[in-house]
Each structure stands twice: as C-alpha cells, then as structure tokens.
Tab-separated table of C-alpha atoms and ligand atoms in Angstrom:
chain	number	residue	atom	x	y	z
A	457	UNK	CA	212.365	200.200	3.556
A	458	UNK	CA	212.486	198.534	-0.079
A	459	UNK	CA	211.561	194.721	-0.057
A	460	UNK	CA	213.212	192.570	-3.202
A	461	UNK	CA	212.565	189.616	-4.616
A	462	UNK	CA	214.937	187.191	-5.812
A	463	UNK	CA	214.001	184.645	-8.781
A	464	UNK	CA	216.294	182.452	-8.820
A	465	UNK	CA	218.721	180.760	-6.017
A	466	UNK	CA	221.641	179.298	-7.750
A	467	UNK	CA	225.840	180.799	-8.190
A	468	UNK	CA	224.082	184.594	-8.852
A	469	UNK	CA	221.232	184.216	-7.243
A	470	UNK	CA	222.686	183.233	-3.655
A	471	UNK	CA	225.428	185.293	-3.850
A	472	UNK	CA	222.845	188.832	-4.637
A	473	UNK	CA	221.392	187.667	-1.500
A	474	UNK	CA	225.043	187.323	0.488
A	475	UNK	CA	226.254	190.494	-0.786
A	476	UNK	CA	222.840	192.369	0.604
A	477	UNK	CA	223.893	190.619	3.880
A	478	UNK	CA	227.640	190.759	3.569
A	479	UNK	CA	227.036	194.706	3.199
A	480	UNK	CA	224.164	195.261	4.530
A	481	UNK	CA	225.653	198.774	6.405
A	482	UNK	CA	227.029	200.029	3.573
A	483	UNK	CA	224.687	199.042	0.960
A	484	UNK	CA	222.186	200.803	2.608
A	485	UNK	CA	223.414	204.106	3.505
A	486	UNK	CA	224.138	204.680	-0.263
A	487	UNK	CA	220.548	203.198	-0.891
A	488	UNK	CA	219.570	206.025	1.470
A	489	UNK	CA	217.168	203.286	3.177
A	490	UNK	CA	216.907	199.557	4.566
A	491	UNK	CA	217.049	197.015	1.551
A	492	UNK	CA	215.390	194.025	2.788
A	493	UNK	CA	215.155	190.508	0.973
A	494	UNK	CA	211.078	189.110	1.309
A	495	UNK	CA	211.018	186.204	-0.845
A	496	UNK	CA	213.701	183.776	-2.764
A	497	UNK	CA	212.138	181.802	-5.930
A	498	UNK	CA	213.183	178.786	-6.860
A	499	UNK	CA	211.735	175.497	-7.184
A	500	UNK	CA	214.297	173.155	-5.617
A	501	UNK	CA	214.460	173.150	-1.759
A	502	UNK	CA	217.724	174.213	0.288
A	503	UNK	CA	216.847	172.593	4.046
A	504	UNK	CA	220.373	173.796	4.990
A	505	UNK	CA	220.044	177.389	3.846
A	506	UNK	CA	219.447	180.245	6.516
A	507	UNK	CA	217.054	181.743	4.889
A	508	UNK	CA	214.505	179.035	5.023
A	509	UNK	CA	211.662	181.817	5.899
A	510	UNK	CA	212.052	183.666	2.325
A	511	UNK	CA	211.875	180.775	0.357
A	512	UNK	CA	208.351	180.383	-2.183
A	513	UNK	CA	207.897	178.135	-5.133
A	514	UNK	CA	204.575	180.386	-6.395
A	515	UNK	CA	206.012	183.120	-8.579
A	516	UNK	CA	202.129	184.866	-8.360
A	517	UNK	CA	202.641	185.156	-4.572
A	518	UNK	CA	205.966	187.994	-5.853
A	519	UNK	CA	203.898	189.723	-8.452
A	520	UNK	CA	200.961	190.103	-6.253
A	521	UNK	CA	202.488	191.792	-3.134
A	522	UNK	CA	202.554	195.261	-3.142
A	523	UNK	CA	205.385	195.912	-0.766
A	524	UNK	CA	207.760	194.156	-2.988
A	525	UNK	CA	209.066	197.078	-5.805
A	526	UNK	CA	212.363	195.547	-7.244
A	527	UNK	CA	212.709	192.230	-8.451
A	528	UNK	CA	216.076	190.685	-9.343
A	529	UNK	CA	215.596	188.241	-11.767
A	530	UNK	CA	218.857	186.056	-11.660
A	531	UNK	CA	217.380	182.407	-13.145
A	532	UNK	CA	218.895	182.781	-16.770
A	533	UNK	CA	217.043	181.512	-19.442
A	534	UNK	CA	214.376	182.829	-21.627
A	535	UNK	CA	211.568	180.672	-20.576
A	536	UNK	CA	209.643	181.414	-18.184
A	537	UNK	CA	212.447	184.588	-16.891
A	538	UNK	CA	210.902	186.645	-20.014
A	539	UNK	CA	207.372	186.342	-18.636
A	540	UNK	CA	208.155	186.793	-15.497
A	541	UNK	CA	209.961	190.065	-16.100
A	542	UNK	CA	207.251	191.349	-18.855
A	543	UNK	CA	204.397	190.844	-16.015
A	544	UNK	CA	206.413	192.373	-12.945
A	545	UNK	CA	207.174	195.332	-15.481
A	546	UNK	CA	203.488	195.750	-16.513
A	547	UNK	CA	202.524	195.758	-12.564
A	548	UNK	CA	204.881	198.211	-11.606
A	549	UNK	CA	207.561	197.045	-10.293
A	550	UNK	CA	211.470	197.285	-11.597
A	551	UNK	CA	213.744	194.367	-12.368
A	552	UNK	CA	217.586	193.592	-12.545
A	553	UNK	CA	218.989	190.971	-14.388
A	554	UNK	CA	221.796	189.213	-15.030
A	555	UNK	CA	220.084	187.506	-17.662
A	556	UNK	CA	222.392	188.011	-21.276
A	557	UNK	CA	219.883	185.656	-23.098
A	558	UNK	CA	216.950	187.551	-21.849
A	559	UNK	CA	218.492	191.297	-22.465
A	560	UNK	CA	219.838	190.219	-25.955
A	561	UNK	CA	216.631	188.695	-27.364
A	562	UNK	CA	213.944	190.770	-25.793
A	563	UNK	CA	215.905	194.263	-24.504
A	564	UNK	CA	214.202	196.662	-26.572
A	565	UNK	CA	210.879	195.151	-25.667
A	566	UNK	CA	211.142	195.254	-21.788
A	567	UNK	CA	212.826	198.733	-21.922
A	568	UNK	CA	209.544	199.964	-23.845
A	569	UNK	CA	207.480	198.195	-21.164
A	570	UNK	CA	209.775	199.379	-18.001
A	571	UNK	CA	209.288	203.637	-19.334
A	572	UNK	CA	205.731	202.576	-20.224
A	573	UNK	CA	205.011	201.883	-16.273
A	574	UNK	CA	207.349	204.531	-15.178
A	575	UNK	CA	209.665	201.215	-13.526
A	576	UNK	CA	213.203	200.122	-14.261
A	577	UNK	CA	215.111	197.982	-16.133
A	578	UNK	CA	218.527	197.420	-15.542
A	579	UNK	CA	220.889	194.824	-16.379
A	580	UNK	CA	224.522	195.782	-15.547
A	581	UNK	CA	225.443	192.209	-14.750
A	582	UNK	CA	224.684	190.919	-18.147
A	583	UNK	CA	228.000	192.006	-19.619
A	584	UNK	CA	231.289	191.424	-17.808
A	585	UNK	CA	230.063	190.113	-14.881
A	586	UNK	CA	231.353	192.273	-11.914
A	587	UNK	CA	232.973	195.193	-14.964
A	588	UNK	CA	230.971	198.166	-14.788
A	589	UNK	CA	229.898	198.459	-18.558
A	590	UNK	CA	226.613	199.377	-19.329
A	591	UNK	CA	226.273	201.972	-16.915
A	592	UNK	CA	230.150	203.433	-17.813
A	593	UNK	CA	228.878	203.227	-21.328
A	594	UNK	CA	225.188	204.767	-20.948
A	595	UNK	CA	226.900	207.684	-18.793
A	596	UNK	CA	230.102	208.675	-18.450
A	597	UNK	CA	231.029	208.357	-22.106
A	598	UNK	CA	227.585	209.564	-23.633
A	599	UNK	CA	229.053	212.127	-24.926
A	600	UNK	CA	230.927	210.542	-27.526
A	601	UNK	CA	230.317	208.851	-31.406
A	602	UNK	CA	230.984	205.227	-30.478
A	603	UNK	CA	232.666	203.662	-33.234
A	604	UNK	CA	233.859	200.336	-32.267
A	605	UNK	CA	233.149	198.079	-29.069
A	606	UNK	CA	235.494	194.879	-28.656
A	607	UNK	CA	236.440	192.492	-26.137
A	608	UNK	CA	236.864	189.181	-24.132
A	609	UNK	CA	233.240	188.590	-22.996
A	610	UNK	CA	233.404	184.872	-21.665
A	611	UNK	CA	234.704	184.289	-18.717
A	612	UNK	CA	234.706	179.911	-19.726
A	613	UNK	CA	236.413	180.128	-22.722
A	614	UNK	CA	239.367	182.342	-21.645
A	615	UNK	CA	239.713	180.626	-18.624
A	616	UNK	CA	240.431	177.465	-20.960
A	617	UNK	CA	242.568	179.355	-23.429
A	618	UNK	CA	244.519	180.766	-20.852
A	619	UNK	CA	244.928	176.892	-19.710
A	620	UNK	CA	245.705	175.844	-23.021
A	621	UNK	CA	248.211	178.556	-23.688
A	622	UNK	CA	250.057	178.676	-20.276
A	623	UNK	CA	249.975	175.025	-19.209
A	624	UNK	CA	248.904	172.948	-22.477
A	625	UNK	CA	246.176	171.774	-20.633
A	626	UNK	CA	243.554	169.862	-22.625
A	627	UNK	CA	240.226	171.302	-23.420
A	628	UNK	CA	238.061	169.116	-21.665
A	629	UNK	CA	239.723	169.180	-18.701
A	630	UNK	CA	239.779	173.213	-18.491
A	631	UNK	CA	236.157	173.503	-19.021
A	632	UNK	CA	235.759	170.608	-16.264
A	633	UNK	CA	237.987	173.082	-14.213
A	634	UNK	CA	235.623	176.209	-15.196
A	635	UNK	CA	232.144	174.240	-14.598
A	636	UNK	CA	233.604	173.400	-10.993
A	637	UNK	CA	234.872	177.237	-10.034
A	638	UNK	CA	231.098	178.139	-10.858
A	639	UNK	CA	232.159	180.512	-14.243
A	640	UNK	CA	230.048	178.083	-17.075
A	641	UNK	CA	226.824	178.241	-18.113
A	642	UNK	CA	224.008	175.499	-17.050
A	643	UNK	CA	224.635	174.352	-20.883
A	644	UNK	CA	228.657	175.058	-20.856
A	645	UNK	CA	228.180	174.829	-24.832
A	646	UNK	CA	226.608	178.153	-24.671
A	647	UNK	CA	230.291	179.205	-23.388
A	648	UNK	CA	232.285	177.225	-25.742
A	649	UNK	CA	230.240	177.920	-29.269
A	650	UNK	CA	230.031	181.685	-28.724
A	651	UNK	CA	226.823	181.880	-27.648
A	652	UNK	CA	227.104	183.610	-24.587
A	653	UNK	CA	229.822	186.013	-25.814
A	654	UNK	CA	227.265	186.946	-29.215
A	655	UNK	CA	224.448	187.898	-26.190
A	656	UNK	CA	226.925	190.367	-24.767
A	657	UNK	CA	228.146	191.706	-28.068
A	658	UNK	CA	224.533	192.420	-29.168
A	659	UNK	CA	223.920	194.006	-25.627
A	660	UNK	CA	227.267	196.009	-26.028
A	661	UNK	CA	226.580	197.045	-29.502
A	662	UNK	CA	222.530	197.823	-29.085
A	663	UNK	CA	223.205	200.236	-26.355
A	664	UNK	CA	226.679	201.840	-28.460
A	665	UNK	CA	224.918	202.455	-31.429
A	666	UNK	CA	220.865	202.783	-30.552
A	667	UNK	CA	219.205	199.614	-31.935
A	668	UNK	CA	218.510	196.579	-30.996
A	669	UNK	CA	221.415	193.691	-32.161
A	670	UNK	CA	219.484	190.379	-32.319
A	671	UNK	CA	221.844	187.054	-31.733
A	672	UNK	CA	220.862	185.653	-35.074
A	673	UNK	CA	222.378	188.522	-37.109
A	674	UNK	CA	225.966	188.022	-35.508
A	675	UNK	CA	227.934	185.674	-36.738
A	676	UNK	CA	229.516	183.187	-34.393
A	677	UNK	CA	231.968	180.992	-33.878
A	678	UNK	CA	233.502	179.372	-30.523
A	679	UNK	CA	237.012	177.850	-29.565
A	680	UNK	CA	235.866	173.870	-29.434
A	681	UNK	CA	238.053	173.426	-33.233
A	682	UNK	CA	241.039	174.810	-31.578
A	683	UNK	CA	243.519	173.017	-31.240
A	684	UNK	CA	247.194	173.335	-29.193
A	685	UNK	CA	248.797	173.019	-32.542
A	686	UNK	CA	247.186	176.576	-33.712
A	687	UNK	CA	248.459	177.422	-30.128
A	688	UNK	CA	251.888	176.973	-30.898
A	689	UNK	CA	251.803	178.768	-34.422
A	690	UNK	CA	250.051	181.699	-32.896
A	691	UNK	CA	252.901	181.602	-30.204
A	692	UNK	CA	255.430	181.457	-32.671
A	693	UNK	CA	253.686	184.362	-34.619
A	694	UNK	CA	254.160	186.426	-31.172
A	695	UNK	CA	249.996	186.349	-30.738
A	696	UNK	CA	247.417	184.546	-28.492
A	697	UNK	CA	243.932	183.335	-29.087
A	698	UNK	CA	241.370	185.155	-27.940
A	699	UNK	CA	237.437	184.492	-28.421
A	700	UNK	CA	236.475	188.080	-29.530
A	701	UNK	CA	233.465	189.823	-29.850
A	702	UNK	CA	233.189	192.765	-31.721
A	703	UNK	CA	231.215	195.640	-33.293
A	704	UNK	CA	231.725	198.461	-35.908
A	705	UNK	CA	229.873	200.972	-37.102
A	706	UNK	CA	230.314	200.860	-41.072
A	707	UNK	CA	230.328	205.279	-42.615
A	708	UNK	CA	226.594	204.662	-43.681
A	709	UNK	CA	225.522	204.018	-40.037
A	710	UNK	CA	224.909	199.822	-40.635
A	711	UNK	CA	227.518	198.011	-38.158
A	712	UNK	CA	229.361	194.744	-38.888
A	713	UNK	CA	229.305	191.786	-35.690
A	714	UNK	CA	231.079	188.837	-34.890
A	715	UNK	CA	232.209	186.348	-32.249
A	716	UNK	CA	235.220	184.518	-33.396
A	717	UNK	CA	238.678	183.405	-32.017
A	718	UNK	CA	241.248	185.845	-33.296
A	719	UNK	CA	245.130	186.033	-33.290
A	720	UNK	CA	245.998	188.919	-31.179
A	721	UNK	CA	249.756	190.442	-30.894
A	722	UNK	CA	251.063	189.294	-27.796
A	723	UNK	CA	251.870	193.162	-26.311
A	724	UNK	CA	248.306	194.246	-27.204
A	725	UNK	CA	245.572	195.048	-24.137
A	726	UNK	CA	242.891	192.334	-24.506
A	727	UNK	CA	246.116	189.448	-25.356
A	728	UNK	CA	246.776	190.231	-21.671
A	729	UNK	CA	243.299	189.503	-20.011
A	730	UNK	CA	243.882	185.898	-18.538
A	731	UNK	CA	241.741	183.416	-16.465
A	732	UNK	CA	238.359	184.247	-15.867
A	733	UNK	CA	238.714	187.848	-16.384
A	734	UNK	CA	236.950	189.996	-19.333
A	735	UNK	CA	238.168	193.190	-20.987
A	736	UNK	CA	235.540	195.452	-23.195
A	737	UNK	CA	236.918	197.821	-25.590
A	738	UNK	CA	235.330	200.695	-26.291
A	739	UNK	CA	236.360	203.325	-28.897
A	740	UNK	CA	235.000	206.475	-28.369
A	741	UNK	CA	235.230	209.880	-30.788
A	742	UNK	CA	236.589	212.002	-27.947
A	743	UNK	CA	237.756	209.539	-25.363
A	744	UNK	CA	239.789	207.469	-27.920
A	745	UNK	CA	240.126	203.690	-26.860
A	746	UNK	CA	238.974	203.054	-23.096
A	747	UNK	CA	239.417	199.585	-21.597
A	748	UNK	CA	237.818	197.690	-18.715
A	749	UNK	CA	239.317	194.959	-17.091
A	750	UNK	CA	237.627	192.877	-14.223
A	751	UNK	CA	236.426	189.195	-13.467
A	752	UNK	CA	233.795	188.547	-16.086
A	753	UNK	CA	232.100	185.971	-14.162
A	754	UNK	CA	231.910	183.869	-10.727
A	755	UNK	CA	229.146	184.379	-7.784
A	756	UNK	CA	230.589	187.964	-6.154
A	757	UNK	CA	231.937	189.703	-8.488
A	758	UNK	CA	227.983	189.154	-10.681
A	759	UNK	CA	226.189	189.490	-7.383
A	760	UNK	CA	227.826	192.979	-7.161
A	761	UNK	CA	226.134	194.065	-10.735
A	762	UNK	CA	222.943	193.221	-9.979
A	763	UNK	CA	223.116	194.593	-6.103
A	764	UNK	CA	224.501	197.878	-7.749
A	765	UNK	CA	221.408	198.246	-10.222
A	766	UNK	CA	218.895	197.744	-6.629
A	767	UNK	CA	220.949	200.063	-5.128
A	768	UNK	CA	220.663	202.922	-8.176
A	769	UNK	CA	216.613	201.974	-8.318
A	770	UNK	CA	216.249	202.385	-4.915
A	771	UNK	CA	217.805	206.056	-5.281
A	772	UNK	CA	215.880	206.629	-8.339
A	773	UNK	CA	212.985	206.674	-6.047
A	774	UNK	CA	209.720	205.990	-8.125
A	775	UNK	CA	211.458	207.822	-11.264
A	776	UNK	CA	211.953	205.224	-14.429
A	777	UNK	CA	215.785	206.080	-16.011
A	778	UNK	CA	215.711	203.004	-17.788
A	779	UNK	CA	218.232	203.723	-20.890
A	780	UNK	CA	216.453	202.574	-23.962
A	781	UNK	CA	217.384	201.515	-27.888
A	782	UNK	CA	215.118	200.942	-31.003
A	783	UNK	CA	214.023	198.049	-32.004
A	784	UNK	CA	215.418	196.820	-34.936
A	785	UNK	CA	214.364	193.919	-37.595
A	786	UNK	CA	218.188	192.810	-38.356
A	787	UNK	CA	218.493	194.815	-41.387
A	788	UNK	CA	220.781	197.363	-39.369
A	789	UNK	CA	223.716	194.943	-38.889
A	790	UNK	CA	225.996	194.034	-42.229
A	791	UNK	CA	227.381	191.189	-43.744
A	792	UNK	CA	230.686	190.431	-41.265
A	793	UNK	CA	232.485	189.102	-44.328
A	794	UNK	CA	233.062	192.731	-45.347
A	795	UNK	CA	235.267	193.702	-42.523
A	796	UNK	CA	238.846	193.476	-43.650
A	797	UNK	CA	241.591	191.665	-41.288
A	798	UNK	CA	244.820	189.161	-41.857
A	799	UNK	CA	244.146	185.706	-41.726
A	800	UNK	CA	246.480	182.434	-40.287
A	801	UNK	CA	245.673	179.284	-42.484
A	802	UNK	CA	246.734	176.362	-41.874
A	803	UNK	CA	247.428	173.394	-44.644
A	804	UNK	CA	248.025	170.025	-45.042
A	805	UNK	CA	249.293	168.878	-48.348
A	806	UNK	CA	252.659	168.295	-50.576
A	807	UNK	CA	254.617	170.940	-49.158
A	808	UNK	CA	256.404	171.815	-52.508
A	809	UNK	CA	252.879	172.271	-54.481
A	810	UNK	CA	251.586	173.767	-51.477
A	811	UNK	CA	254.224	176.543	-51.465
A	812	UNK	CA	253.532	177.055	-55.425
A	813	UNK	CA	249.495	177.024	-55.056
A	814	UNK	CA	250.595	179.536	-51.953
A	815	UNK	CA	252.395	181.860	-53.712
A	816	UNK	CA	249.862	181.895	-56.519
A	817	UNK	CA	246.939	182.431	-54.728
A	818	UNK	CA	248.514	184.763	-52.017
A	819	UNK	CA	252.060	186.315	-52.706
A	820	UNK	CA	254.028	186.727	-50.189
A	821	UNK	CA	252.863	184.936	-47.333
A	822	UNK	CA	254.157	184.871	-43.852
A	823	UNK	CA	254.963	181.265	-42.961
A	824	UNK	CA	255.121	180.249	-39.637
A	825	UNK	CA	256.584	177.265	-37.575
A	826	UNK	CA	256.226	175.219	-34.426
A	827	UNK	CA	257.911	172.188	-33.058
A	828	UNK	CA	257.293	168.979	-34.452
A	829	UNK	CA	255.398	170.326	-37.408
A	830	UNK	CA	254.671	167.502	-39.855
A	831	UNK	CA	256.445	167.736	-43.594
A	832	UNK	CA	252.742	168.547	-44.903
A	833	UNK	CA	251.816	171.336	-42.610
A	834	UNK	CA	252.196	174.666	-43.801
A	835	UNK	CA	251.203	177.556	-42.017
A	836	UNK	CA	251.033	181.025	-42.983
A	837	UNK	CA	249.749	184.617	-42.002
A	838	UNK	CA	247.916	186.613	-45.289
A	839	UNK	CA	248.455	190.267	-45.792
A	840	UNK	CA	244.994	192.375	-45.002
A	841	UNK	CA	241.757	191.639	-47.053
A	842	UNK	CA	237.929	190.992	-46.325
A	843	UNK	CA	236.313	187.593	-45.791
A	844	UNK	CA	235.041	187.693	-49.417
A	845	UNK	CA	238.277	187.978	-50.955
A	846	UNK	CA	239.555	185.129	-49.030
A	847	UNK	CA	237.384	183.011	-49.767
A	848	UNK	CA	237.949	183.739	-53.806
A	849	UNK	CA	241.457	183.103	-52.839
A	850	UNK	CA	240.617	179.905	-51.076
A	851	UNK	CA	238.579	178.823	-54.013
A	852	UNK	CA	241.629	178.929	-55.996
A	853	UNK	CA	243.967	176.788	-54.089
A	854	UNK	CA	244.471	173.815	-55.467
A	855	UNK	CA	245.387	169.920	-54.093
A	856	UNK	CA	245.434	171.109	-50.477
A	857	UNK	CA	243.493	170.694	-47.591
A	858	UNK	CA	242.598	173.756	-45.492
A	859	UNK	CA	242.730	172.743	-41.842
A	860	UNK	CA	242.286	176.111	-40.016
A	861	UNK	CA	241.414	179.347	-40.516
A	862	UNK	CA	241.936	182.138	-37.364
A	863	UNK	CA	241.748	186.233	-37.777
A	864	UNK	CA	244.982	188.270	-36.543
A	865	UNK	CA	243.268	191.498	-35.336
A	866	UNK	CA	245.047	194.589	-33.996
A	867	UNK	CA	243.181	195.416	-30.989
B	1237	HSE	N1	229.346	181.664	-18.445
B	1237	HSE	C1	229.612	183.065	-18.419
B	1237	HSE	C2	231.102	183.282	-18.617
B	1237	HSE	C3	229.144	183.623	-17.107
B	1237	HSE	O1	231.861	182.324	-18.517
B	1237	HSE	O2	231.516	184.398	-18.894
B	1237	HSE	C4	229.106	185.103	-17.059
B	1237	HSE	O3	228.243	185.638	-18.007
C-alpha cells in the first residue's frame, strides 16, 4: 500500500482527495496497489468534512513519517509550498503539484533535487488543468524539434472573453462569475494580468526547448484594458480575442515569449476554445501542429492531473523518471519585440488628419468598423512587421491619440 499526503485542502486539494475515493477501484488496479490518503494539511479546520481523522496542522509530522512516499502538494503559492517540496524531496519522498508559480520559478531546481534522491517530481496539473500536456509533450512527441508552443492557458480570462464576446457581458461581472465556479486564482489578478498564463508558458516552453524560462523574462500583458469596443472591431475584422501565450525558438537556438491578447481569425483552432476550456499548441518537426483541447481549470478535471502523476509514481516503483531542463540565467529567451505579426490600432483624433498621418506612417491600412463608432475613432489592421518597427511607426504619427494596440496572429 502507498500512503499520500495532501498539503493543501481547498478547490484542488479536496477534489485529489474525492477523485482517490470517487475511483478508488480503478485507480488502484492501474496503480498495481492500494493508494491510501494518511494525512490532509491545512491550517483552517473543516468540522463538517468526513475525513476529520486525516486532518494535521504540523507539516513536520508529513516529512517525518516514513510510510508516507508521495506527497501532493496542491496549496499554490511559493511560500512556504517551495520549502515544503525542497525538504520532502531531500528526505526521499516524491511530490505532485499543481503548483504553476512553484514549477515556473523553481522547476529546474527541484528536478535537480528529485534525480539527486532518486524521488519524483511531477507536475502535470500545472498546465491545462485536466489537458494532458507535460507528459504528451515529455513522451509521445520526444521525438521531434519543437519549434513553437502556443495556446489559451487561463481558464479566468477566457471564460470572461468568451462572456464578453458571446453575451457582452461586463468584465467585472464575468470574473465574479469565474471566482464563484471555482476557476480564479486566490488573487484573481494573477488571472487577469497574465500572470498565471506567463507560469504556464515558461513551464511549456522550459520543457519544449531544455532550459529553464523564468516569469520575469516573458513579457506580459492581461485582458483588464479590453474593452467591448475592441470586441466589436475584432468581430467585424472576422477575429476574436484571445489571451495567448506563446513560444518560439529563434534559428540561433534563443526563443522569443509572450503573454498578450491577440486577434485571432475567427475559423482558426484556438479562436474556437470557449468558456473555461484551454487549448496548447504545439508544433512539432515531424508531427506538424498538434492541439489539445480540455477544461483548463475547475476542482475534477485538476484533481485528475495530479491523481494521474501518484498513479505513474506509484508504478515507477522506487525508480526517479523525473524529466529534467537546465537551468538557465534569462539570457536564453530574446527580446519579444523581434517577433513579427499584424497589429489592430485603434485612434482617436480628427478623422481627416488621422487618415493622412495613417497613410503616411502606414500605407495601406485595413480600416475597420463597428456600430456606433464615434467620428474620431479610426481603426485599422497594419500589414506584417516586428514590435520595433511599430513603434518607429508610432513615433511618427502625429496629432492623434493611440487608444489600443492588439496583435492579429495566425494560429
Ligand atoms: N486560475 C487558473 C485558470 C486555474 O483560470 O486557468 C488553473 O490553473
């Protein structure tokens, strides 16, 4: 029999301990053995919970027993989870997380420690919620060059686009809508800013191209400056707005990141992905493009990840196959402004000059509309260039005020 731990007993953490009961038959006869839950850690006190026996508020009382040999770390947070996890790694024992923050800052680190102690350290649940990713991407396609990785990584902020698109709902009452369903972070600005999505980029592209993508060296940007009117000129364009992470490898091996909203056609794969659901992108030298879809977020469908990774350890049996990337100190990842793409801008000033200082600065520029667009709006789609050049073109505009700026990608 394998005992677990649990830190942690909020949405993930109760529903890891559901699932092992929900499926307790089948979980374990592909474990190969009983999987049995000795202690939940968490600090607040549940007096209506049924498992009132496995309850402990001493984390030393986990790292100390013996019989306990996977730990599933599910609190979030890098304080105290990334001590927690270090220790229980250094004293032999494997963890799972669902922990993006954790895995995005500190990855290469506690996959050094976890094949240094012959343990495990697996974290499918960090990316996509219930999408198999990291193990699909550490496996079945390790045979190929990865070039590109892309997708909808935040559950929160497509839930609220898709709101905003579909029913013109406004913002704050989408993310109210997200917060109560269980998808948002503790700190829903994490959602909203980009944060969350830039941890699963960097997790995404550390393990695609072998070193370790640190949060600060990704440029980000989230959907809070969006506005419906943007919506309606991206509609009119025949596009959505997705938040989109993404990472390229560049010919001399560097890669260029980001986490921004971007205009995406309307027919394309990821401009389908609605709700709460994620879709990762992964472009492979002999697999071509290869998509997966699933629910990026919620208590089950995470709670599956992390059961998954206890079932695999359990099977691995003692062995460490912890998958492991370099450590890095930022200098592998490029300046994002390099990476070419169209632009929508939006403008607000005499329309006549406007047009002229247009014109000037861009050429032929694909103007959009949408109902009830003031006299001094203009908005317009650019023809292909890099961030730099843009922003040389920008420079040059004169007597008009730029109100937005949003990618168009062709994904
Ligand atoms: N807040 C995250 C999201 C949870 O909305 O995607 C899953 O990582």
């Amino acid at each position: 029999m394998v005992k677990v731990a649990v830190l942690g007993h909020g949405t993930v953490g109760s529903g890891v301990v559901e699932l092992l009961l929900k499926n307790k038959k089948s979980i374990e006869s592909r474990a190969g053995q009983e999987i049995e839950v000795k202690y939940i850690l968490d600090l607040r006190d549940f007096p209506d919970s049924p498992y009132q026996d496995k309850f402990i508020k001493d984390f030393n009382i986990i790292l100390q027993d013996p019989e306990i040999s996977i730990v599933a770390e599910v609190m979030g947070g890098l304080s105290p989870a990334f001590d927690y996890v270090r220790s229980l790694l250094e004293s032999g024992k494997s963890v799972v997380t669902s922990n993006k923050e954790l895995v995005a800052a500190k990855g290469a680190q506690l996959l050094k420690t976890a094949n240094q102690h012959n343990v495990n350290f697996f974290f499918e649940a960090s990316v996509g919620g219930g999408i198999p990713i990291i193990r699909p991407m550490h496996q079945c396609l390790a045979a190929n060059e990865i070039s590109e990785v892309a997708g909808i990584l935040n559950g929160t902020t497509n839930f609220i686009l898709t709101k905003m698109i579909e029913e013109q709902m406004p913002f704050d009452q989408a993310l109210q809508l997200a917060q109560q369903l269980g998808y948002a972070e503790r700190d829903p600005s994490a959602d909203v800013e980009g944060h969350d999505a830039c941890r699963k980029i960097c997790i995404l592209a550390s393990l695609a191209f072998g070193k370790h993508v640190y949060p600060h060296t990704v440029h980000t940007e989230g959907i809070s400056r969006l506005s419906l009117d943007d919506v309606a000129y991206a509609d009119s364009f025949d596009g959505v707005i997705k938040l989109i992470g993404r990472a390229r490898r560049l010919p001399g091996g560097k890669i260029v990141a980001a986490v921004y909203p971007a205009i995406l056609s309307k027919h394309s794969q990821l401009a389908n992905i609605n709700d709460v659901f994620n879709g990762i992108l992964i472009r492979g030298d002999a697999t071509g493009d290869v998509v997966f879809y699933g629910r990026g977020a919620g208590k089950l469908p995470t709670a599956s990840a992390v059961v998954a990774d206890i079932i695999d350890i359990t099977k691995a049996n003692c062995t460490s196959k912890s998958l492991s990337w370099e450590d890095s100190s930022g200098d592998n990842v490029e300046d994002y402004k390099l990476s070419p793409s169209r632009f929508y801008l939006k403008l607000q000033g005499d329309p006549a000059e406007a047009r002229k200082q247009i014109a000037r600065c861009f050429g032929d520029a694909e103007y959009l509309a949408r109902p009830g667009q003031p006299a001094d709006e203009l908005a317009f789609v650019t023809e292909e260039m890099t961030e730099h050049e843009l922003d040389r073109r920008l420079e040059e505009l004169q007597g008009v005020q730029l109100k937005s700026m949003i990618r168009v990608l062709d994904y």
